[in-house]
Tab-separated table of C-alpha atoms in Angstrom:
chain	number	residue	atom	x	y	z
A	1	UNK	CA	55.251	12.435	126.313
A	2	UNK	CA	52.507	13.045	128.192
A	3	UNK	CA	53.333	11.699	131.095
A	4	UNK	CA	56.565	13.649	131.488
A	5	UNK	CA	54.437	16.986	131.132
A	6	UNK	CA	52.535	15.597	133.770
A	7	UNK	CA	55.597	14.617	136.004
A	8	UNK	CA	57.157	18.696	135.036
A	9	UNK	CA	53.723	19.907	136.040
A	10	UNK	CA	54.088	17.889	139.780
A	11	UNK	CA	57.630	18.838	140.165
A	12	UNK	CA	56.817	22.531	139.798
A	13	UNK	CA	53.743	22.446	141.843
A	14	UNK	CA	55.852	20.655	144.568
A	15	UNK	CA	58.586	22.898	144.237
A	16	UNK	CA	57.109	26.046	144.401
A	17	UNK	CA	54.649	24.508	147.566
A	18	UNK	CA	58.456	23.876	149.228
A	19	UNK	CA	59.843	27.153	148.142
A	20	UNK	CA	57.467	28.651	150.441
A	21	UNK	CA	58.405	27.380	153.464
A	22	UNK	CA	62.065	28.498	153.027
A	23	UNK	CA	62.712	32.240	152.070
A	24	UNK	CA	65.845	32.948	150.166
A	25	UNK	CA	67.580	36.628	150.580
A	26	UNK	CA	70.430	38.507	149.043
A	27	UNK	CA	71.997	40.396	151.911
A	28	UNK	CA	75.039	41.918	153.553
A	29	UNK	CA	75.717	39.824	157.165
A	30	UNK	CA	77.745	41.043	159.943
A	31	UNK	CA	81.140	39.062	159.949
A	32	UNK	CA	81.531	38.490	163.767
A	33	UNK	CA	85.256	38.149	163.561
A	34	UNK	CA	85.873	41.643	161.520
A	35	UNK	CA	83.032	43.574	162.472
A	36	UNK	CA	82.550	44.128	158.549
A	37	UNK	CA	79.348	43.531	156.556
A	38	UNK	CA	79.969	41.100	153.987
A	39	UNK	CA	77.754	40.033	150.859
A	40	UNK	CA	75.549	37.165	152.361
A	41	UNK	CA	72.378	34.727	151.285
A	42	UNK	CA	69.700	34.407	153.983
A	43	UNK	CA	68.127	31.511	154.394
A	44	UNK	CA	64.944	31.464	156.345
A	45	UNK	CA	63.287	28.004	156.644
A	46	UNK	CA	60.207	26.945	158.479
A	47	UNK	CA	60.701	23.522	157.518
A	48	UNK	CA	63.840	23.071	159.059
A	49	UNK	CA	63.088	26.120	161.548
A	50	UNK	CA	66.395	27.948	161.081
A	51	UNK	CA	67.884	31.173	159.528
A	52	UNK	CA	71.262	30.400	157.930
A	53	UNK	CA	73.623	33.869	156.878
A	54	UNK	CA	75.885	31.998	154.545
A	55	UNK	CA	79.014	34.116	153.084
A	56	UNK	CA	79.287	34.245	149.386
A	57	UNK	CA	83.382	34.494	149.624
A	58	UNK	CA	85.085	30.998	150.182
A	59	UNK	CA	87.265	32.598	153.094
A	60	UNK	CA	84.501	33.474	154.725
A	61	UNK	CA	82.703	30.163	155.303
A	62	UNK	CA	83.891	29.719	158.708
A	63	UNK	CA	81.683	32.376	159.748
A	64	UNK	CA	78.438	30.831	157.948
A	65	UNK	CA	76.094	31.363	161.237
A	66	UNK	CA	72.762	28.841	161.328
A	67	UNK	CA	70.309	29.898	164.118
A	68	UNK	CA	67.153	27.439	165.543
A	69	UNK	CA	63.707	29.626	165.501
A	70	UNK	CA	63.770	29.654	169.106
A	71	UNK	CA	67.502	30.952	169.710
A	72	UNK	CA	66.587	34.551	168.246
A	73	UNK	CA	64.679	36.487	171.123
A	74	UNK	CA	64.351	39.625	169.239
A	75	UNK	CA	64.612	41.041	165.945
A	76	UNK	CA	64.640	44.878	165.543
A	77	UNK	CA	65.144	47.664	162.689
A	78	UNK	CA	65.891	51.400	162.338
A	79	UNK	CA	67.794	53.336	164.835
A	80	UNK	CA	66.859	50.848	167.898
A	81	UNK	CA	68.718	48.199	165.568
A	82	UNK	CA	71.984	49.955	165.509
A	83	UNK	CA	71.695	50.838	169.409
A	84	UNK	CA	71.103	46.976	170.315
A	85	UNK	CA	73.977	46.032	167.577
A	86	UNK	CA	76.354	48.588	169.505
A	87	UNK	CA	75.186	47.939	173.299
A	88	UNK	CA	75.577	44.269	172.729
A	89	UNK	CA	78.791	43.374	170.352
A	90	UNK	CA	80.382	46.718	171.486
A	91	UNK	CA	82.173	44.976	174.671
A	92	UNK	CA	83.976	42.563	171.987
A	93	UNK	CA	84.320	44.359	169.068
A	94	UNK	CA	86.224	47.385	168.102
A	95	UNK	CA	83.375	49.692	166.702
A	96	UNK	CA	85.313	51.528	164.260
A	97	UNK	CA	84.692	49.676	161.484
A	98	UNK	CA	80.536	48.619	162.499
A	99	UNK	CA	80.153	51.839	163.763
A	100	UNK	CA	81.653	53.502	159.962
A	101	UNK	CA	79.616	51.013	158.244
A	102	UNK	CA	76.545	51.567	160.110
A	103	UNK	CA	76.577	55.441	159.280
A	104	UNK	CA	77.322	54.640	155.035
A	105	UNK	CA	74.566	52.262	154.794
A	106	UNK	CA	72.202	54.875	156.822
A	107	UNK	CA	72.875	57.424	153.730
A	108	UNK	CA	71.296	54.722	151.549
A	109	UNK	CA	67.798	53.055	151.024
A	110	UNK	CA	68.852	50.448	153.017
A	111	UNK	CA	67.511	48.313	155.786
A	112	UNK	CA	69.665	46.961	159.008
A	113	UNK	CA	67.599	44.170	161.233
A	114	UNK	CA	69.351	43.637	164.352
A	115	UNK	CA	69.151	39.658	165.504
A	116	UNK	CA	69.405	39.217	169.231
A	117	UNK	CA	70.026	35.774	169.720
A	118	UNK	CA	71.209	32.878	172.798
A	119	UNK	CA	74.022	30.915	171.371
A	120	UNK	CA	74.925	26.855	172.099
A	121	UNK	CA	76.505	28.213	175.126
A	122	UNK	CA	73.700	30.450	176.568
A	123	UNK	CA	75.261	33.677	175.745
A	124	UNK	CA	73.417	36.621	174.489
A	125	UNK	CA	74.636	37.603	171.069
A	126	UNK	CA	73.761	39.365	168.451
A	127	UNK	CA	74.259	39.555	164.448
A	128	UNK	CA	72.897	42.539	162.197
A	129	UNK	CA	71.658	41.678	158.174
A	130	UNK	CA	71.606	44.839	156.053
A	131	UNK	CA	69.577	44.808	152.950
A	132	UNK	CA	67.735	47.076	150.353
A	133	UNK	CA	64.772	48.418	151.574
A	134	UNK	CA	63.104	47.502	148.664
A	135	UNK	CA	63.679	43.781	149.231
A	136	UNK	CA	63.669	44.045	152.918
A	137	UNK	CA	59.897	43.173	153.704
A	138	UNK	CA	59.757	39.910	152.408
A	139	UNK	CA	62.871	38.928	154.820
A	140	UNK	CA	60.781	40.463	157.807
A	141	UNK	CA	57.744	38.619	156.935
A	142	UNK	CA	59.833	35.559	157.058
A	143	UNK	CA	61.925	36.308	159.898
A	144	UNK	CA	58.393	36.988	161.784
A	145	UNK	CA	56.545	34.086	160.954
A	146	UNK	CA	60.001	31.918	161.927
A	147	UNK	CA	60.059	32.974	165.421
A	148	UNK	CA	57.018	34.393	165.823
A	149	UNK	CA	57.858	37.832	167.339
A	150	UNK	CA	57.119	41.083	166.031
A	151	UNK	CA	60.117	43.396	164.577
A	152	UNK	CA	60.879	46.170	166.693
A	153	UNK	CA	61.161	49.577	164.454
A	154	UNK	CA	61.601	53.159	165.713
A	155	UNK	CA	60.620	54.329	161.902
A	156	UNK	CA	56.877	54.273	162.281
A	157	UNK	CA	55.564	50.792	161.044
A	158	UNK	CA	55.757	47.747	163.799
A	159	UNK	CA	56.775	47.884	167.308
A	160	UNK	CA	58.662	51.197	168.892
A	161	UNK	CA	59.928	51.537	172.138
């Protein structure tokens, strides 16, 4: 008996050590194909150095999106988040919908982090997670340490232009 206490007491220890290194988020992701936010989990792991958006609907897991550390080259928040969202998807996307969504969430306590990345095929891209303010600092924290850049915000705390 004894030793399976001991054996919980490892597990736990090891588990928790491992749940550290990969950050787990509720979220809404951008759906690339609809231009409509969509209840998401993030992922951020610095074990396997990647952020994964994974869709929670099964019709949706063709747009799961898994990004290497060093494919995002900037990560920003606030209004400079919607502007880079807009300047960048706005050539390939009808805005109507992103552009309605964007102004809803804005009336709540809600955070949008923009995430500029290069894709397998060089292109400059970029995705947009919304989530509760209230939640949204550990997901920065973990986005930061990932990549190692600083999140640009034009609400008073990190970077502003």
């Amino acid at each position: 008996m004894k030793k399976i206490a001991i054996l919980i007491s490892i597990a736990t220890v090891v588990l928790s050590n491992n749940h550290a290194l990969a950050g787990e988020h509720g979220a809404h992701c951008l759906n690339m194909l609809s231009g409509e936010m969509k209840n998401c989990r993030v992922i951020v792991s610095e074990l396997n150095n990647s952020l994964e958006m994974n869709f929670k609907s099964d019709k949706l897991q063709d747009v799961n999106m898994k990004l290497k550390g060093n494919q995002i080259t900037e990560i920003s928040t606030g209004e400079y988040a919607k502007k880079r969202t807009k300047e960048t998807i706005g050539a390939s996307l009808v805005l109507g919908p992103l552009g309605a969504l964007v102004g809803l969430f804005a009336k709540q306590d809600r955070t949008q982090l923009a995430i500029e990345y290069v894709d397998y095929q060089n292109n400059k891209n970029v995705t947009m997670i919304d989530i509760p303010t209230k939640h949204s600092e550990p997901l920065m924290k973990d986005l930061e340490s990932l990549t190692g850049l600083q999140i640009r915000n034009t609400e008073g705390t990190g970077n502003s232009e």
